[in-house]
Amino acid sequence: MNRSKSILFIPDFSHIYIEKRIKSHPLTDQILHRFPGAIKIEIDHYKDIFNRPRQNFFIQKNTQKLILAEKKDQRIYPGAEVCHDFGNKHFYYTSSILNCIYNCDYCYLQGMFPSSNIVIFVNIEDFFSDVEALLEKHPVYLAISYDTDLLAFENIVSFTSKWINFAQNHFDLKIEVRTKSVNYSAVQHLPPSENVILAWTVSPDEVIKKYEPKTPSLNGRLQAIKKAMNDGWKVRLCFDPLLHIKNWRQHYKECIDRTFVMLPPDKIEDISIGVFRMSREYLKNIRKNRTDSALIYYPFECKDGVYQYPDHITRQLIEYVFQLLSSRFPSEKIYI
Ligand code: SF4
């Protein structure tokens, strides 16, 4: 099995925790059906498991458990300042799943959550109602794949398809599905939609190999992107986060060359560039528990509570990558 195919493998959860109040939700049933061998444990609230003290995010990552829960309270959040809004005035994000099957070294989830177990909020209908309430006030641009990689989970729970179907009936809603997955086949049967953007993170193979464990190769991602484009989907490429690794110029040049050999520029909706950044609190939490990642121990500088590369390095990374991209793609459609 090649790496891209193996990445579609569904994790074999040994334990599934289920909140009592959603045990008869239809999605709970569907998800449980996929894991007949798992030990099922009823719980009162997902935080009883997820927020337990003295957990180790990194050890748990080797044997992630699944938690099925109901998301109460806030479900739709204003977009974070460190994230691109792509010119959309009403930018929001939502997380119907917490945590990820991938394991990127630069992932802020490692410092944000006390546990790496995966939480799926099955009450997706409540997320939709919240978005409908917002749409009564103004158009909405919604990033639906935050705090997880939603498409990578599509074989466990088809949230991406549900969001796409929802967006197709709500023209004032624009959604972005950010992914590193090659699981495009899971949504390929759906008609492409004007207000849905499939956004792939594009990274050099060197970055994927060293800092994005378990994610598909660059070639796998480009193949998936190409299929989506040819089917008529709007596709965004995200060169984000750019990393200041050894021989970075060579790696990013090769990556961008390969991208444009494979993908026709006129079929790319837009491109984003971002440099590594992480809140002080999250990086501090990660450094407390993780010693195996050189990237995490880079001497970043803290500005306004956010760790980032020193200005001159940030500038070099952005200028170099922007120049490579803008020689092949309209610069006004490149977001920095
Ligand atoms: S794919 Fe995204 S959410 Fe998943 S581990 Fe990597 S950075 Fe985190």
Tab-separated table of C-alpha atoms and ligand atoms in Angstrom:
chain	number	residue	atom	x	y	z
A	1	MET	CA	0.000	0.000	0.000
A	2	ASN	CA	1.462	3.383	-0.883
A	3	ARG	CA	1.592	6.206	1.655
A	4	SER	CA	-1.322	8.131	0.163
A	5	LYS	CA	-3.619	5.131	0.290
A	6	SER	CA	-2.553	4.117	3.751
A	7	ILE	CA	-3.518	7.564	4.973
A	8	LEU	CA	-7.193	6.764	4.320
A	9	PHE	CA	-6.953	4.081	6.966
A	10	ILE	CA	-9.485	4.578	9.733
A	11	PRO	CA	-7.901	4.560	13.203
A	12	ASP	CA	-8.841	1.474	15.149
A	13	PHE	CA	-10.174	3.027	18.350
A	14	SER	CA	-9.905	0.593	21.242
A	15	HIS	CA	-12.242	2.649	23.442
A	16	ILE	CA	-15.147	4.917	22.617
A	17	TYR	CA	-16.635	7.164	25.281
A	18	ILE	CA	-20.225	8.187	24.668
A	19	GLU	CA	-22.110	10.947	26.411
A	20	LYS	CA	-25.348	9.496	27.747
A	21	ARG	CA	-27.490	12.224	26.279
A	22	ILE	CA	-26.428	11.538	22.684
A	23	LYS	CA	-26.359	7.752	22.842
A	24	SER	CA	-29.461	7.512	20.639
A	25	HIS	CA	-28.426	10.215	18.179
A	26	PRO	CA	-28.420	8.717	14.644
A	27	LEU	CA	-24.813	9.780	14.059
A	28	THR	CA	-23.701	8.057	17.267
A	29	ASP	CA	-25.189	4.857	15.915
A	30	GLN	CA	-23.509	5.260	12.539
A	31	ILE	CA	-20.106	5.946	14.069
A	32	LEU	CA	-20.326	3.064	16.545
A	33	HIS	CA	-21.173	0.714	13.694
A	34	ARG	CA	-17.750	1.381	12.198
A	35	PHE	CA	-15.965	0.176	15.315
A	36	PRO	CA	-17.649	-3.066	16.351
A	37	GLY	CA	-14.644	-4.205	18.389
A	38	ALA	CA	-14.271	-1.042	20.483
A	39	ILE	CA	-15.049	-1.003	24.192
A	40	LYS	CA	-17.929	1.433	24.720
A	41	ILE	CA	-18.137	3.455	27.894
A	42	GLU	CA	-20.988	5.792	28.784
A	43	ILE	CA	-20.053	9.114	30.357
A	44	ASP	CA	-21.918	12.174	31.596
A	45	HIS	CA	-19.837	14.850	29.900
A	46	TYR	CA	-16.967	14.703	27.416
A	47	LYS	CA	-14.896	17.023	29.593
A	48	ASP	CA	-14.874	14.363	32.342
A	49	ILE	CA	-12.504	12.447	30.034
A	50	PHE	CA	-11.046	15.127	27.813
A	51	ASN	CA	-10.126	17.581	30.552
A	52	ARG	CA	-8.831	15.122	33.128
A	53	PRO	CA	-5.765	16.447	34.939
A	54	ARG	CA	-2.270	15.043	34.364
A	55	GLN	CA	-2.850	13.695	30.842
A	56	ASN	CA	-0.012	13.577	28.343
A	57	PHE	CA	-1.090	14.764	24.886
A	58	PHE	CA	1.932	13.166	23.234
A	59	ILE	CA	1.659	9.719	24.821
A	60	GLN	CA	-2.074	9.631	24.083
A	61	LYS	CA	-1.356	10.390	20.444
A	62	ASN	CA	-0.084	6.794	20.043
A	63	THR	CA	-3.420	5.285	21.098
A	64	GLN	CA	-6.061	7.921	20.578
A	65	LYS	CA	-9.491	7.181	21.994
A	66	LEU	CA	-12.751	8.473	20.568
A	67	ILE	CA	-15.298	10.528	22.475
A	68	LEU	CA	-18.797	11.146	21.122
A	69	ALA	CA	-20.424	14.205	22.607
A	70	GLU	CA	-22.904	17.008	22.284
A	71	LYS	CA	-21.563	20.541	21.760
A	72	LYS	CA	-23.461	22.914	23.942
A	73	ASP	CA	-22.937	26.647	24.352
A	74	GLN	CA	-20.947	28.395	21.655
A	75	ARG	CA	-20.436	26.533	18.404
A	76	ILE	CA	-19.483	29.312	15.957
A	77	TYR	CA	-16.556	31.635	16.807
A	78	PRO	CA	-15.227	34.850	15.283
A	79	GLY	CA	-12.131	34.132	13.163
A	80	ALA	CA	-8.787	34.498	14.921
A	81	GLU	CA	-6.608	37.475	14.018
A	82	VAL	CA	-3.626	35.266	13.149
A	83	CYS	CA	-5.706	33.576	10.436
A	84	HIS	CA	-6.450	34.821	6.907
A	85	ASP	CA	-9.958	36.135	6.292
A	86	PHE	CA	-9.420	36.207	2.493
A	87	GLY	CA	-11.147	39.563	2.286
A	88	ASN	CA	-14.349	38.316	3.916
A	89	LYS	CA	-15.874	40.771	6.355
A	90	HIS	CA	-17.793	38.271	8.484
A	91	PHE	CA	-15.195	35.596	9.163
A	92	TYR	CA	-16.002	32.760	11.569
A	93	TYR	CA	-14.753	29.291	12.344
A	94	THR	CA	-16.250	26.204	13.859
A	95	SER	CA	-14.993	22.858	15.140
A	96	SER	CA	-17.334	19.888	15.010
A	97	ILE	CA	-14.346	17.638	15.769
A	98	LEU	CA	-11.540	18.305	18.231
A	99	ASN	CA	-8.078	16.900	17.465
A	100	CYS	CA	-6.624	15.205	14.479
A	101	ILE	CA	-5.385	11.871	13.157
A	102	TYR	CA	-2.276	13.629	11.846
A	103	ASN	CA	0.580	14.769	14.049
A	104	CYS	CA	2.231	17.925	12.757
A	105	ASP	CA	5.097	19.246	14.895
A	106	TYR	CA	3.832	22.809	14.511
A	107	CYS	CA	0.226	22.020	15.416
A	108	TYR	CA	-1.166	24.412	18.026
A	109	LEU	CA	-3.597	21.749	19.237
A	110	GLN	CA	-0.694	20.166	21.150
A	111	GLY	CA	-0.571	23.225	23.355
A	112	MET	CA	-4.261	24.075	23.372
A	113	PHE	CA	-5.917	20.833	24.458
A	114	PRO	CA	-5.155	18.796	27.575
A	115	SER	CA	-5.783	15.567	25.637
A	116	SER	CA	-5.139	14.256	22.126
A	117	ASN	CA	-8.178	12.006	22.230
A	118	ILE	CA	-10.640	12.788	19.486
A	119	VAL	CA	-13.983	14.380	20.259
A	120	ILE	CA	-16.758	14.241	17.678
A	121	PHE	CA	-19.738	16.489	18.368
A	122	VAL	CA	-22.598	14.569	16.804
A	123	ASN	CA	-25.197	17.328	17.113
A	124	ILE	CA	-24.246	18.842	13.754
A	125	GLU	CA	-27.845	20.061	13.295
A	126	ASP	CA	-27.256	22.572	16.110
A	127	PHE	CA	-24.187	23.933	14.310
A	128	PHE	CA	-26.344	24.431	11.235
A	129	SER	CA	-29.059	26.234	13.238
A	130	ASP	CA	-26.430	28.584	14.686
A	131	VAL	CA	-25.134	29.416	11.218
A	132	GLU	CA	-28.694	30.043	10.002
A	133	ALA	CA	-29.198	32.482	12.883
A	134	LEU	CA	-26.016	34.346	11.868
A	135	LEU	CA	-27.073	34.384	8.233
A	136	GLU	CA	-30.170	36.300	9.211
A	137	LYS	CA	-27.844	39.165	10.188
A	138	HIS	CA	-25.239	39.103	7.395
A	139	PRO	CA	-23.346	36.838	4.954
A	140	VAL	CA	-20.965	34.417	6.634
A	141	TYR	CA	-17.533	33.117	5.699
A	142	LEU	CA	-16.965	30.004	7.788
A	143	ALA	CA	-13.833	27.893	8.148
A	144	ILE	CA	-15.215	24.463	9.092
A	145	SER	CA	-11.992	22.514	9.446
A	146	TYR	CA	-10.392	24.167	12.471
A	147	ASP	CA	-8.916	22.224	15.382
A	148	THR	CA	-8.938	19.107	13.186
A	149	ASP	CA	-8.657	17.930	9.579
A	150	LEU	CA	-12.320	17.360	8.810
A	151	LEU	CA	-11.896	15.665	5.429
A	152	ALA	CA	-9.501	13.109	6.923
A	153	PHE	CA	-12.392	11.983	9.155
A	154	GLU	CA	-14.935	11.696	6.366
A	155	ASN	CA	-14.865	7.877	6.432
A	156	ILE	CA	-15.769	7.968	10.126
A	157	VAL	CA	-18.330	10.755	10.059
A	158	SER	CA	-19.327	12.579	6.894
A	159	PHE	CA	-19.301	16.124	8.268
A	160	THR	CA	-17.614	17.632	5.210
A	161	SER	CA	-20.376	16.276	2.962
A	162	LYS	CA	-23.030	17.531	5.363
A	163	TRP	CA	-21.503	21.016	5.433
A	164	ILE	CA	-21.231	21.072	1.641
A	165	ASN	CA	-24.892	20.063	1.318
A	166	PHE	CA	-25.808	22.718	3.856
A	167	ALA	CA	-23.824	25.399	2.008
A	168	GLN	CA	-25.512	24.463	-1.250
A	169	ASN	CA	-28.822	25.557	0.258
A	170	HIS	CA	-27.465	28.762	1.829
A	171	PHE	CA	-26.056	31.095	-0.786
A	172	ASP	CA	-24.898	33.749	1.684
A	173	LEU	CA	-22.655	31.228	3.348
A	174	LYS	CA	-19.151	30.537	2.055
A	175	ILE	CA	-17.248	27.653	3.619
A	176	GLU	CA	-13.591	26.724	3.581
A	177	VAL	CA	-12.562	23.096	4.094
A	178	ARG	CA	-8.849	23.166	5.022
A	179	THR	CA	-7.100	19.801	4.671
A	180	LYS	CA	-3.913	17.844	4.081
A	181	SER	CA	-5.942	14.739	3.318
A	182	VAL	CA	-6.143	12.903	-0.002
A	183	ASN	CA	-9.651	11.790	0.892
A	184	TYR	CA	-11.239	13.833	-1.878
A	185	SER	CA	-12.950	10.665	-3.133
A	186	ALA	CA	-15.227	10.859	-0.072
A	187	VAL	CA	-16.855	14.063	-1.390
A	188	GLN	CA	-16.281	13.563	-5.094
A	189	HIS	CA	-19.874	12.393	-5.636
A	190	LEU	CA	-21.207	15.827	-4.603
A	191	PRO	CA	-21.792	18.551	-7.180
A	192	PRO	CA	-19.165	21.294	-6.867
A	193	SER	CA	-20.507	24.406	-5.288
A	194	GLU	CA	-19.716	28.090	-5.885
A	195	ASN	CA	-19.676	28.818	-2.154
A	196	VAL	CA	-17.443	25.925	-1.075
A	197	ILE	CA	-13.663	26.212	-1.166
A	198	LEU	CA	-11.534	23.110	-0.819
A	199	ALA	CA	-8.250	24.372	0.611
A	200	TRP	CA	-5.174	22.184	0.641
A	201	THR	CA	-2.050	22.837	2.650
A	202	VAL	CA	0.870	22.442	0.255
A	203	SER	CA	4.238	21.640	1.812
A	204	PRO	CA	7.619	20.498	0.494
A	205	ASP	CA	8.197	16.763	0.898
A	206	GLU	CA	11.042	17.566	3.285
A	207	VAL	CA	8.583	19.361	5.591
A	208	ILE	CA	6.008	16.578	5.239
A	209	LYS	CA	8.598	13.913	6.066
A	210	LYS	CA	10.049	15.699	9.075
A	211	TYR	CA	7.245	17.840	10.487
A	212	GLU	CA	3.887	16.551	9.237
A	213	PRO	CA	3.913	12.894	10.335
A	214	LYS	CA	1.123	10.670	9.049
A	215	THR	CA	0.007	13.174	6.409
A	216	PRO	CA	-0.098	12.355	2.676
A	217	SER	CA	2.881	13.130	0.437
A	218	LEU	CA	3.054	16.249	-1.712
A	219	ASN	CA	2.373	14.125	-4.761
A	220	GLY	CA	-0.701	12.568	-3.117
A	221	ARG	CA	-2.063	15.999	-2.227
A	222	LEU	CA	-1.423	17.378	-5.713
A	223	GLN	CA	-3.212	14.393	-7.280
A	224	ALA	CA	-6.232	14.946	-5.025
A	225	ILE	CA	-6.222	18.692	-5.798
A	226	LYS	CA	-6.035	18.023	-9.512
A	227	LYS	CA	-9.063	15.744	-9.380
A	228	ALA	CA	-11.047	18.315	-7.411
A	229	MET	CA	-10.139	21.064	-9.887
A	230	ASN	CA	-11.040	18.957	-12.864
A	231	ASP	CA	-14.407	18.232	-11.273
A	232	GLY	CA	-15.016	21.983	-11.035
A	233	TRP	CA	-14.384	22.688	-7.335
A	234	LYS	CA	-12.949	25.970	-6.174
A	235	VAL	CA	-9.498	25.148	-4.865
A	236	ARG	CA	-7.292	27.190	-2.575
A	237	LEU	CA	-3.606	26.407	-2.038
A	238	CYS	CA	-2.161	27.239	1.359
A	239	PHE	CA	1.612	27.532	1.689
A	240	ASP	CA	1.205	27.804	5.393
A	241	PRO	CA	3.057	27.520	7.671
A	242	LEU	CA	6.300	28.299	5.869
A	243	LEU	CA	9.136	26.860	7.936
A	244	HIS	CA	12.705	28.074	8.171
A	245	ILE	CA	14.350	24.705	7.641
A	246	LYS	CA	17.794	23.867	6.277
A	247	ASN	CA	17.964	24.607	2.525
A	248	TRP	CA	14.481	26.103	2.708
A	249	ARG	CA	14.846	28.001	-0.569
A	250	GLN	CA	15.602	24.816	-2.477
A	251	HIS	CA	12.738	22.885	-0.829
A	252	TYR	CA	10.112	25.574	-1.398
A	253	LYS	CA	11.259	26.145	-4.973
A	254	GLU	CA	11.003	22.461	-5.761
A	255	CYS	CA	7.597	22.269	-4.090
A	256	ILE	CA	6.231	25.244	-6.041
A	257	ASP	CA	7.718	23.980	-9.311
A	258	ARG	CA	6.029	20.610	-8.796
A	259	THR	CA	2.757	22.294	-7.874
A	260	PHE	CA	2.633	24.261	-11.111
A	261	VAL	CA	3.736	21.339	-13.255
A	262	MET	CA	0.703	19.474	-11.962
A	263	LEU	CA	-1.913	22.217	-11.522
A	264	PRO	CA	-3.055	24.764	-14.120
A	265	PRO	CA	-2.922	28.254	-12.527
A	266	ASP	CA	-6.246	29.314	-14.075
A	267	LYS	CA	-8.002	26.627	-12.044
A	268	ILE	CA	-6.624	27.832	-8.707
A	269	GLU	CA	-9.082	30.109	-6.914
A	270	ASP	CA	-6.489	31.801	-4.717
A	271	ILE	CA	-3.348	31.130	-2.692
A	272	SER	CA	-2.389	31.939	0.866
A	273	ILE	CA	1.053	32.301	2.394
A	274	GLY	CA	1.646	32.196	6.122
A	275	VAL	CA	4.698	31.815	8.299
A	276	PHE	CA	4.843	29.704	11.469
A	277	ARG	CA	3.137	31.459	14.391
A	278	MET	CA	1.843	30.209	17.705
A	279	SER	CA	0.466	31.788	20.853
A	280	ARG	CA	2.913	32.092	23.757
A	281	GLU	CA	0.724	29.969	25.990
A	282	TYR	CA	0.439	27.057	23.549
A	283	LEU	CA	4.160	26.976	22.736
A	284	LYS	CA	4.963	27.047	26.435
A	285	ASN	CA	2.646	24.075	27.039
A	286	ILE	CA	4.198	22.122	24.179
A	287	ARG	CA	7.758	22.776	25.321
A	288	LYS	CA	6.820	21.548	28.796
A	289	ASN	CA	5.987	18.083	27.472
A	290	ARG	CA	7.842	17.662	24.226
A	291	THR	CA	11.559	17.259	23.716
A	292	ASP	CA	11.672	15.452	20.374
A	293	SER	CA	11.030	18.334	17.959
A	294	ALA	CA	13.772	20.739	16.882
A	295	LEU	CA	11.124	22.949	15.319
A	296	ILE	CA	9.441	23.625	18.641
A	297	TYR	CA	12.754	24.732	20.186
A	298	TYR	CA	13.641	27.214	17.451
A	299	PRO	CA	14.535	30.575	19.055
A	300	PHE	CA	11.281	32.270	18.038
A	301	GLU	CA	10.559	35.814	19.125
A	302	CYS	CA	7.422	36.664	21.031
A	303	LYS	CA	5.428	39.631	19.742
A	304	ASP	CA	2.083	40.594	21.226
A	305	GLY	CA	1.748	37.152	22.794
A	306	VAL	CA	2.546	35.294	19.549
A	307	TYR	CA	5.784	33.396	18.888
A	308	GLN	CA	7.146	33.830	15.380
A	309	TYR	CA	10.433	33.948	13.466
A	310	PRO	CA	12.551	37.092	13.782
A	311	ASP	CA	11.342	39.774	11.347
A	312	HIS	CA	14.166	39.372	8.850
A	313	ILE	CA	13.527	35.627	8.525
A	314	THR	CA	9.772	36.120	8.183
A	315	ARG	CA	10.447	38.682	5.472
A	316	GLN	CA	12.854	36.395	3.600
A	317	LEU	CA	10.428	33.462	3.674
A	318	ILE	CA	7.460	35.489	2.491
A	319	GLU	CA	9.330	37.443	-0.169
A	320	TYR	CA	10.947	34.372	-1.648
A	321	VAL	CA	7.774	32.278	-1.770
A	322	PHE	CA	5.663	35.213	-2.960
A	323	GLN	CA	8.094	35.905	-5.773
A	324	LEU	CA	8.040	32.253	-6.897
A	325	LEU	CA	4.242	32.137	-6.799
A	326	SER	CA	3.602	35.519	-8.380
A	327	SER	CA	5.757	34.650	-11.384
A	328	ARG	CA	3.100	32.044	-12.235
A	329	PHE	CA	-0.081	33.248	-10.595
A	330	PRO	CA	-1.803	36.667	-10.318
A	331	SER	CA	-0.329	38.433	-7.312
A	332	GLU	CA	-3.671	40.040	-6.385
A	333	LYS	CA	-5.013	36.583	-5.652
A	334	ILE	CA	-2.165	35.719	-3.265
A	335	TYR	CA	-3.060	36.447	0.361
A	336	ILE	CA	-0.283	37.052	2.869
B	1	SF4	S1	-3.320	18.508	9.941
B	1	SF4	FE1	-3.712	20.466	10.995
B	1	SF4	S2	-4.948	19.904	12.763
B	1	SF4	FE2	-4.015	18.032	12.007
B	1	SF4	S3	-2.126	17.784	13.210
B	1	SF4	FE3	-1.601	18.877	11.319
B	1	SF4	S4	-1.718	21.062	11.842
B	1	SF4	FE4	-2.827	19.923	13.435
